[in-house]
Amino acid sequence: MAEIVIVGRGLAGLTAAALAGSSRSGKVTVIAQGKGGLSLSHGCFGVWDAPVPLSALDDLPKTHPYSLIGIASLQQGTERILDLLKAFGLEYSGSFAHNLRLPTGLGSVCRPAFAPMPLASGDLQNAAPFKVAGFEGFRDFHPEIIAANLKQMGAQAEDAILLPMISPPKHRDAYSTDLAALFDDSSWLEETARAWKPRIGSAKRLAVPAVIGLARAEQSMELLQERLGISVFEIPTLPPSIPGLRLERALRSACLSSGVSFIDGAAAVGLVDGRSDGRRVAGLVAQTAGGPREVRSDSVILATGGILNGGLVARPDGHVQESVFDLPVIHTPQRSSWTDSNPWSSQPYSRFGVRVNERMQPVGSDGRPMFENLYAIGGLLADADRSHEGSRQGIDIGTAYRAIQVILS
Amino acid sequence: MMGPGLSADLCIKCNICTASCPVAAVTDLFPGPKAVGPQAERFRHPALPSADASVTWCSGCGTCSRVCPHGVQVTEMNIQAKAKLAAQRGIPLRDHLIARPDLLGKLGGPIAPVANFVLALEPVRWVLEKTAGIARHGPLPLFASRPLRKRLSRLLASKPPEGAVSDTVAYFHGCSANYFEPSLGELTVRILELIGYRVILPPQGCCGLPLESNGLFAAARRYGRYNVSSLAPFAQVGIPIVGTSTSCTLALKHDYRAILGMGGENVEAVAHGVYDIFEFLALRHVDKLRDLVCRPVRMRALYHAPCQLRSHRIGMPAFGILKGIPELSLALSESECCGVAGTYGMKAEKASVAMAVGRSLFTQARESGAQVVISDSETCRWWIAKHTGLAAVHPIEVLAHSLEGLVKEQDGTRW
């Protein structure tokens, strides 16, 4: 029985764990210093920010993660994870043939290939007009800005409206998580729908903050649409982002139901197998509340993310370190060259990271694997500017799938 | 280590802690860990009184620190802030009382039958709530007439044995296994002996955690210093110190250093040498247990990992081991915290919030059809049993039933 330890529980780590777990091939453990950033995510899967996502992938440099895994891995991995999510109550819509055009919380446009149903139904390529609704007292969503910006770019947004909130929190601001919990309460939802009905006027479609339920999101959205008698779609809010939390819940449930275990809250330090002449890793040393504890395993997958996520540590002197095994990091030591003066351009620091081969094994400057049984996936990888490319989730899912495929083969 | 207050500078305001906080999820009285922690910390001057009291709604469950990706010591910061507020406002007699399980055990043990009878009377609980603020529906443990240390006096040892100690384990039973659940302590010792250990009971007092969470830092440190000085000689010669109470072991591992500000070689040695009992078994004896675990345990159970255990940052070792028991149908709790969080749920003014935190767990226990809830912390067990009507047991009790010859049928079971 092969044991796999995955470091990090963002989208890449949880995807790898869910895929490995569902193959039932051995023990899978996820260890992570904090919760991954899914509560900051819109929950959509971006592949490439172009009208036809796959068209751009043919001309990428050889070291780009997409070139290393190949388009087939990207597609198969995405299909596998979408099936798994559907089995755990989260249905996505979209395709690799052309991107969706979804409104953001600022009224700009986001172009993911796949999105959860309640967001995907807000695709701006659907020409039916809609109103943008905010909720009284909910300050993490601004319908006026969204409607004005969308109108300016020619989208069919009508006006912005403010809808009443029944029994909102009294002692502090309402958080998205408060609202999601309220929407999951069907009697509250019924009362709310009655109060809204006269306020939505002639609107045929309604855009609302993405807070319509968390634990029972699918049923809550269905009930709301039924009671209002019109179609409703969601636009992401400021964090905590409920669509990201729904994704995290579904992935974690998928992991737990297939026996994946979690060591939450512990940072990890790499452990090299002394008997292998430095060619293999032996596992990790977990930094627990008491002290260091060894976690041994047959293979280790690093899904620790980039500079913002703790996978890479940028030192004041310009040195960039990989945080678990101190692997070689592709970067330039002159800090002045890390950023481009135009904030909308691709940023050089975004391409810093660990370079891997086609098997997702980190490699040294000679191109050879650093260790036989160590793999790196997701935001830790070099040679991609995931924000600029709109490739964040595609890289997470595709590289996670590829690593698991290699380990299990 | 950077003190909790300074770690506020690591906060990037991502709100991951707020999204995970079990208390903020059920009451708007609590603005959430980020707001009362790294955010409010900037307005707390050591020499000036605290301006905002909303941090008192923090239950201290530790979820925020565990989910923070940037290493902010949110819970630690908030427990210190709560202590400062408590000192400022005066600490009620009730908090002094519920923070001293050892004192209660010493007083109640000798008159156990009377004490247990009286404290089970509803009018008595009503009066206690009205006069002292001890929540009527907060569970009180049953006193045992003979404490563990009397029952197992043959195992008492004030210093490490001479010679080789590789087969020796020191047991930190804590107040609970000593005064309230001595049979759990006895089972633990028998299991360790079955594996081949010589078990000794070193001198020990209350871990001090209830005092700490009620703002009584000076008293907590006194216990801390006593425990460290008695346990350090064992830790220093490499004798593992195992515990069955997740709160005691957390205090020894973490809170002395990170919240009470204790330091030094002995504190470090003890912190590194302490193990939760299942952490210890999972690290060292998985193969041996696989051979020993043989008797089927026919029941449906829900395993709930206490928030205190989660703060050990070791995963859920008991769940992993219990999964190997034949015919035990085991479901996993989806809740971060049962609500009681040590003494939080015992306070009349906090009881309704604690209940609301626990509701999802109680519902899951009912809906899963579990006959028993398994949890590693005594306060969780007492609270869960009270609010679900189900038996709540330590994972050691379940493991014992699966080991040949350890529990006789006539010993009876709690489920």
CSV table of C-alpha atoms in Angstrom, one decimal, chain B residues 91 96 99-100 102 172 203-209 211-212 215-231 252 255-256 260-262 267:
chain,number,residue,atom,x,y,z
B,91,ILE,CA,-13.3,37.9,38.2
B,96,HIS,CA,-12.6,30.9,40.5
B,99,ALA,CA,-11.5,26.8,37.1
B,100,ARG,CA,-10.4,24.5,39.9
B,102,ASP,CA,-8.7,19.6,41.5
B,172,PHE,CA,-0.4,12.5,33.2
B,203,PRO,CA,3.6,13.9,40.8
B,204,GLN,CA,1.2,16.3,39.1
B,205,GLY,CA,-1.4,19.0,39.8
B,206,CYS,CA,-4.1,20.5,37.7
B,207,CYS,CA,-2.7,21.5,34.4
B,208,GLY,CA,-4.0,25.1,34.9
B,209,LEU,CA,-5.9,25.4,31.7
B,211,LEU,CA,-7.6,28.9,35.3
B,212,GLU,CA,-5.9,30.3,32.2
B,215,GLY,CA,-8.1,34.9,33.2
B,216,LEU,CA,-6.5,33.5,36.4
B,217,PHE,CA,-3.0,33.6,34.9
B,218,ALA,CA,-1.0,33.8,38.1
B,219,ALA,CA,-2.7,30.7,39.6
B,220,ALA,CA,-2.3,28.9,36.3
B,221,ARG,CA,1.4,29.6,36.2
B,222,ARG,CA,1.8,28.3,39.8
B,223,TYR,CA,0.4,24.9,38.7
B,224,GLY,CA,2.4,25.2,35.5
B,225,ARG,CA,5.7,25.6,37.4
B,226,TYR,CA,4.8,22.8,39.7
B,227,ASN,CA,4.0,20.4,36.8
B,228,VAL,CA,7.1,21.4,34.9
B,229,SER,CA,9.4,20.8,37.8
B,230,SER,CA,7.8,17.4,38.6
B,231,LEU,CA,7.7,16.2,35.0
B,252,LEU,CA,1.7,21.2,28.8
B,255,ASP,CA,-0.2,27.0,26.5
B,256,TYR,CA,2.5,27.3,29.1
B,260,LEU,CA,1.3,32.0,29.9
B,261,GLY,CA,4.7,33.1,28.8
B,262,MET,CA,6.7,30.4,30.6
B,267,VAL,CA,9.3,23.9,29.9
